[in-house]
Amino acid sequence: MPLDPAPLNDAKGVFPIAPTPFHPDGRVDYDSIDRMTDFYGECGGNGMTVLGVLGEAPKLDGAEALEIARRFIRRAGSLPVIVGVSAPGFAAMRSLAQASMEAGAAAVMIAPPNTLRTDDQIAGYYRQAAEAIGEDIPFVIQDYPLNFTVVMSPGVVRRIITENPSCVMLKHEDWPGLEKISALRRWEAEGSLRHVSILCGNGGLFLDFETERGADGAMTGYAFPDMLVDVVRHALAGERDAAHDLFDVHLPLLRYEQQPGVGLAVRKYVMMRRGIIASDTQRKPAAAMSATARSEVEYLLARLAKRDPRAGKLVG
Amino acid sequence: MPLDPAPLNDAKGVFPIAPTPFHPDGRVDYDSIDRMTDFYGECGGNGMTVLGVLGEAPKLDGAEALEIARRFIRRAGSLPVIVGVSAPGFAAMRSLAQASMEAGAAAVMIAPPNTLRTDDQIAGYYRQAAEAIGEDIPFVIQDYPLNFTVVMSPGVVRRIITENPSCVMLKHEDWPGLEKISALRRWEAEGSLRHVSILCGNGGLFLDFETERGADGAMTGYAFPDMLVDVVRHALAGERDAAHDLFDVHLPLLRYEQQPGVGLAVRKYVMMRRGIIASDTQRKPAAAMSATARSEVEYLLARLAKRDPRAGKLVG
Amino acid sequence: MPLDPAPLNDAKGVFPIAPTPFHPDGRVDYDSIDRMTDFYGECGGNGMTVLGVLGEAPKLDGAEALEIARRFIRRAGSLPVIVGVSAPGFAAMRSLAQASMEAGAAAVMIAPPNTLRTDDQIAGYYRQAAEAIGEDIPFVIQDYPLNFTVVMSPGVVRRIITENPSCVMLKHEDWPGLEKISALRRWEAEGSLRHVSILCGNGGLFLDFETERGADGAMTGYAFPDMLVDVVRHALAGERDAAHDLFDVHLPLLRYEQQPGVGLAVRKYVMMRRGIIASDTQRKPAAAMSATARSEVEYLLARLAKRDPRAGKLVG
Amino acid sequence: MPLDPAPLNDAKGVFPIAPTPFHPDGRVDYDSIDRMTDFYGECGGNGMTVLGVLGEAPKLDGAEALEIARRFIRRAGSLPVIVGVSAPGFAAMRSLAQASMEAGAAAVMIAPPNTLRTDDQIAGYYRQAAEAIGEDIPFVIQDYPLNFTVVMSPGVVRRIITENPSCVMLKHEDWPGLEKISALRRWEAEGSLRHVSILCGNGGLFLDFETERGADGAMTGYAFPDMLVDVVRHALAGERDAAHDLFDVHLPLLRYEQQPGVGLAVRKYVMMRRGIIASDTQRKPAAAMSATARSEVEYLLARLAKRDPRAGKLVG
């Protein structure tokens, strides 16, 4: 089955993971989707990913999910949009994947169900999923053991890439994960693995070194994607110290955002304070921020603003 | 908010868990749904449960799930139908719950997401879920640690029942679980816990003793629900030896069906051989039976037929 | 490094898993060790395994463990004794393994630590463990996912066997596990895997079919190892119906014993009632039997005695 | 049973978690133990903790563990030493706890076995453990879900403290965990919970805010405990900005050390480079550092040295 040349194989830079903005009453806030999409483009993003874990995808019903994907895609224009289509069964995965591609998505992203353990189970699942959605649809592997409890060795990632021509990218958020990037790029250099794009998640916590190991950039939800863009640009230009200098300035806040569960609340709050989305509402079940947590974030923003003026331009 | 008297609080007997029958090409087989529903009623079932784990619910898309629930409910007539509505988020749970109740369901069943650990997390989840679907909708707790990895102490079950007037039933499939039934019934006798129905799962593997401990019957998918009906009837009538005698005759096959993963394949196969459904097709991802496994099931059926003639009436 | 011809590669029959008997005050009961060892030999056991999970090994301190292993070995005479040496680190594993072999053990058994996930991690662990204990010490793989949460695909078991000449046996207690036995024996028939003994655990719950799939017998703790011996003998002699007939008679009690956690209490209780050990005491932390559970076991024994007279010869 | 006034209830400051130093051939390096102990005292540590997870405790055999504990205690003089005594069974736990106290330990630390799930199981375990070691031995709760997979709600921690007078401290390394500290201190302020010391782990990743939430300091293994001492001193003195300024300078390295698995290798490497221990050898099984990882650590040290001169004084 012929696969169109998928330019995502060579993607570099930053694909922010977009949260799904809600109104305080829980309805989807489409105006904020538009504003956020514009913001990602203006700050130098190379694409974006929607309906991921951060996007509260499991809390949407099927019709909403597709409507949200369509809105992002339409607004994004020429920027490629990757749509998370992970689902417990292949029926729902296929219908969302195909509808997303028809709407203009660049690729879909698939996370493994948390029941998978062995190499054969993991590779077999991706083989079945690729068949189920259709082998002409480019897909991204989401490798996120902390959240999904599925551990993929480098060898399994190679197997998935090799067995599925439609696999175009690895969203890498193993932890620790630096050696995995090195192993994959070494195999590629040796000729035993074809090239795919590697974009890193985990809130960007190791982005400074991940790019040095061979990653192409970031795919994560840190509320300052404009900083991620600059770090990746420095890194790909070989400006090591400059990349680290900027990264280190943001690390205290970035680390605070990277807390499991409550992290999404922090991100939505900061994006609201930056004027990117109108409300930090999450749908239930959700981990909320306490008043103390909010004041801690404000303190971190104030400290950050002294060294990165972008953190000083807040609203509300 | 007033809750209609929910007769499920006092339910006794057997509510078979219905698989979802598919045609060999993966489409839903509605004729088999009708035949299976009729069979459950004819064999003395007191209700039925649809769209559970056994029903391959996660492999259905939202529209299919509701259509299937409606078909079962319509055919079941006066028999109460419980609809599984477990979902990662409350939006999908609420919409399926409300649509099911409008279609005539007697109650919904909710399993905990596998991220829950502490007592507070579990009780909080059920509190939020009950609010989300609407507190006028009766619900069943599904307590199945082997599958969901969520362990509910007896105290947590009491807390859920006490905090949620709309909780009407416990689907009990902890393992080991006999002492949990005793604890709940002891609290009830002491007056510290209101009465709810307890129906047992786990393929019926401990049904012979569960009824003696105070359970009201079975809610499980063993392919001979007619046997479960007889065992519960004997047990509730105090005919202990008769209950065990019949149960023991089925135990070799029942144990074979009770294997995780492959168990559903066995059940669909036996139901097909009994003429209840037309095909044993499962949707992917699925664990299939090997030819050897099929011959093992045939051997068990042949042995069973010598002592329970129902196992001798096969088709195909 | 030369490995002595290890006859365990070809072991057949039943190796009971021995519990560790304690006095009511928690001291090790060495007289019961002797009586139990004699019983295993008299009932036709082909060896025995000590200091496994069932043997409450983690509750012993190092000196006790070795003393217990020595007592079993001395009393067992020519019967091969396998000693469980699983430990979180290789220092303790090596010292117990080497001391056990010096005392006359036939082999050691190694379970995987429950942190292992990927094929490479599992195979790597066994490689390191085999080196650590010394490659002249025969070892048994314990494959028990329900307890250890480590899932070994058939391919990983093959890899461990192939990479470690000192691996002589698989203690198989995957669930479901029948297809795994078939896969390993198929590879052996095809010449891609050398022969090792496969003895099955899981309380014997599938022993009737496991032997038909190619297993060599049982290694488990069911309190009637004399029944297991007869079933395996029938099975290896091709007397299929006889094997199943006897197995089915015991299945109600066997299933009751096979409950996680509380199962050990049941086994010790039945062994005490059979006069094999003096007390059913367990060390803490332990799951105890309620009075109701004891009466249920007595009921099962009474029913069993009608069809297997061995269950009628009770003491105390 | 009377409990001596346990001054650890009021402990403040930094208790470094000590790694166990080995010679390159795997033998314990007692000279490095002495040097490290002296270093902890000189840099302002208020005590120390030995034989924790970081101390590779599971890789030691029983005799080694006790010998190591004794060496630390003797050298530490008046500095209180806490000894990790976690073990799968109470026999080994009791013998190490009692021998450690006889050798002069100030308290012992107990982690939960990773099989515990419900509140009752967790509280019950600590109750049994406290009885097993003797209720006159002060103990520390280790609350580290990422490593042990046991999740303790604030209510469970309160229950353990309340039910066990010999509980003197919480080693807090939940993640996220800030709200847990606030909840415990709020209960203390309200009079529903007695005071215990709370020292924080997780490599110190949130130490800057943990002290603000009411924690008394740190108990962790970051290779610059002298920095932790300064941060806690600033924090307890109300010098918020100074605490954060220093903390932020170290955060890039601290974050790098905080990687699961490989973190210990990094810590031992940095401690070797600082001249505190002679070798960064770990016992197997161990995650080693690649050459690239070492160069990354060197880069981080070089960057750190520009702002904290302590990072510039390296050896080897």
PDB file of N, CA, C and O in Angstrom, chain C residues 152-173:
ATOM      1  N   MET C 152       6.472 -13.024  31.112  1.00  0.00           N
ATOM      2  CA  MET C 152       7.487 -13.564  30.206  1.00  0.00           C
ATOM      3  C   MET C 152       6.785 -14.163  28.998  1.00  0.00           C
ATOM      4  O   MET C 152       6.046 -15.134  29.119  1.00  0.00           O
ATOM      5  N   SER C 153       7.050 -13.615  27.829  1.00  0.00           N
ATOM      6  CA  SER C 153       6.535 -14.234  26.618  1.00  0.00           C
ATOM      7  C   SER C 153       7.268 -15.558  26.405  1.00  0.00           C
ATOM      8  O   SER C 153       8.356 -15.779  26.944  1.00  0.00           O
ATOM      9  N   PRO C 154       6.696 -16.456  25.599  1.00  0.00           N
ATOM     10  CA  PRO C 154       7.427 -17.691  25.279  1.00  0.00           C
ATOM     11  C   PRO C 154       8.823 -17.393  24.737  1.00  0.00           C
ATOM     12  O   PRO C 154       9.795 -18.083  25.073  1.00  0.00           O
ATOM     13  N   GLY C 155       8.936 -16.340  23.935  1.00  0.00           N
ATOM     14  CA  GLY C 155      10.244 -15.997  23.367  1.00  0.00           C
ATOM     15  C   GLY C 155      11.271 -15.643  24.428  1.00  0.00           C
ATOM     16  O   GLY C 155      12.457 -15.930  24.278  1.00  0.00           O
ATOM     17  N   VAL C 156      10.846 -14.996  25.482  1.00  0.00           N
ATOM     18  CA  VAL C 156      11.788 -14.664  26.551  1.00  0.00           C
ATOM     19  C   VAL C 156      12.223 -15.916  27.303  1.00  0.00           C
ATOM     20  O   VAL C 156      13.394 -16.049  27.670  1.00  0.00           O
ATOM     21  N   VAL C 157      11.291 -16.826  27.515  1.00  0.00           N
ATOM     22  CA  VAL C 157      11.676 -18.074  28.191  1.00  0.00           C
ATOM     23  C   VAL C 157      12.708 -18.806  27.328  1.00  0.00           C
ATOM     24  O   VAL C 157      13.725 -19.294  27.830  1.00  0.00           O
ATOM     25  N   ARG C 158      12.459 -18.850  26.025  1.00  0.00           N
ATOM     26  CA  ARG C 158      13.435 -19.492  25.130  1.00  0.00           C
ATOM     27  C   ARG C 158      14.795 -18.804  25.236  1.00  0.00           C
ATOM     28  O   ARG C 158      15.832 -19.469  25.278  1.00  0.00           O
ATOM     29  N   ARG C 159      14.769 -17.492  25.281  1.00  0.00           N
ATOM     30  CA  ARG C 159      16.032 -16.759  25.344  1.00  0.00           C
ATOM     31  C   ARG C 159      16.786 -17.071  26.638  1.00  0.00           C
ATOM     32  O   ARG C 159      17.998 -17.267  26.625  1.00  0.00           O
ATOM     33  N   ILE C 160      16.082 -17.136  27.740  1.00  0.00           N
ATOM     34  CA  ILE C 160      16.748 -17.451  29.018  1.00  0.00           C
ATOM     35  C   ILE C 160      17.353 -18.849  28.957  1.00  0.00           C
ATOM     36  O   ILE C 160      18.497 -19.073  29.362  1.00  0.00           O
ATOM     37  N   ILE C 161      16.577 -19.794  28.434  1.00  0.00           N
ATOM     38  CA  ILE C 161      17.080 -21.170  28.348  1.00  0.00           C
ATOM     39  C   ILE C 161      18.308 -21.229  27.448  1.00  0.00           C
ATOM     40  O   ILE C 161      19.304 -21.898  27.753  1.00  0.00           O
ATOM     41  N   THR C 162      18.235 -20.508  26.336  1.00  0.00           N
ATOM     42  CA  THR C 162      19.319 -20.572  25.353  1.00  0.00           C
ATOM     43  C   THR C 162      20.578 -19.864  25.857  1.00  0.00           C
ATOM     44  O   THR C 162      21.698 -20.330  25.633  1.00  0.00           O
ATOM     45  N   GLU C 163      20.392 -18.767  26.533  1.00  0.00           N
ATOM     46  CA  GLU C 163      21.553 -17.986  26.975  1.00  0.00           C
ATOM     47  C   GLU C 163      22.210 -18.552  28.227  1.00  0.00           C
ATOM     48  O   GLU C 163      23.308 -18.121  28.588  1.00  0.00           O
ATOM     49  N   ASN C 164      21.526 -19.459  28.905  1.00  0.00           N
ATOM     50  CA  ASN C 164      22.049 -19.958  30.182  1.00  0.00           C
ATOM     51  C   ASN C 164      22.049 -21.476  30.208  1.00  0.00           C
ATOM     52  O   ASN C 164      21.030 -22.100  30.518  1.00  0.00           O
ATOM     53  N   PRO C 165      23.210 -22.088  29.906  1.00  0.00           N
ATOM     54  CA  PRO C 165      23.261 -23.551  29.922  1.00  0.00           C
ATOM     55  C   PRO C 165      22.881 -24.148  31.268  1.00  0.00           C
ATOM     56  O   PRO C 165      22.448 -25.299  31.336  1.00  0.00           O
ATOM     57  N   SER C 166      22.992 -23.376  32.323  1.00  0.00           N
ATOM     58  CA  SER C 166      22.675 -23.919  33.645  1.00  0.00           C
ATOM     59  C   SER C 166      21.186 -23.859  33.956  1.00  0.00           C
ATOM     60  O   SER C 166      20.764 -24.298  35.027  1.00  0.00           O
ATOM     61  N   CYS C 167      20.378 -23.371  33.045  1.00  0.00           N
ATOM     62  CA  CYS C 167      18.920 -23.394  33.244  1.00  0.00           C
ATOM     63  C   CYS C 167      18.412 -24.797  32.908  1.00  0.00           C
ATOM     64  O   CYS C 167      18.613 -25.283  31.796  1.00  0.00           O
ATOM     65  N   VAL C 168      17.770 -25.430  33.862  1.00  0.00           N
ATOM     66  CA  VAL C 168      17.367 -26.832  33.673  1.00  0.00           C
ATOM     67  C   VAL C 168      15.857 -27.053  33.712  1.00  0.00           C
ATOM     68  O   VAL C 168      15.389 -28.144  33.381  1.00  0.00           O
ATOM     69  N   MET C 169      15.118 -26.056  34.109  1.00  0.00           N
ATOM     70  CA  MET C 169      13.701 -26.320  34.336  1.00  0.00           C
ATOM     71  C   MET C 169      12.921 -25.006  34.324  1.00  0.00           C
ATOM     72  O   MET C 169      13.453 -23.958  34.689  1.00  0.00           O
ATOM     73  N   LEU C 170      11.670 -25.109  33.894  1.00  0.00           N
ATOM     74  CA  LEU C 170      10.726 -23.997  33.993  1.00  0.00           C
ATOM     75  C   LEU C 170       9.639 -24.379  34.979  1.00  0.00           C
ATOM     76  O   LEU C 170       8.946 -25.383  34.785  1.00  0.00           O
ATOM     77  N   LYS C 171       9.511 -23.591  36.041  1.00  0.00           N
ATOM     78  CA  LYS C 171       8.320 -23.712  36.892  1.00  0.00           C
ATOM     79  C   LYS C 171       7.297 -22.783  36.272  1.00  0.00           C
ATOM     80  O   LYS C 171       7.423 -21.561  36.342  1.00  0.00           O
ATOM     81  N   HIS C 172       6.311 -23.384  35.659  1.00  0.00           N
ATOM     82  CA  HIS C 172       5.357 -22.668  34.834  1.00  0.00           C
ATOM     83  C   HIS C 172       4.107 -22.385  35.647  1.00  0.00           C
ATOM     84  O   HIS C 172       3.403 -23.308  36.051  1.00  0.00           O
ATOM     85  N   GLU C 173       3.871 -21.108  35.912  1.00  0.00           N
ATOM     86  CA  GLU C 173       2.581 -20.786  36.515  1.00  0.00           C
ATOM     87  C   GLU C 173       2.021 -19.477  35.947  1.00  0.00           C
ATOM     88  O   GLU C 173       1.534 -18.637  36.686  1.00  0.00           O
TER      89      GLU C 173
END
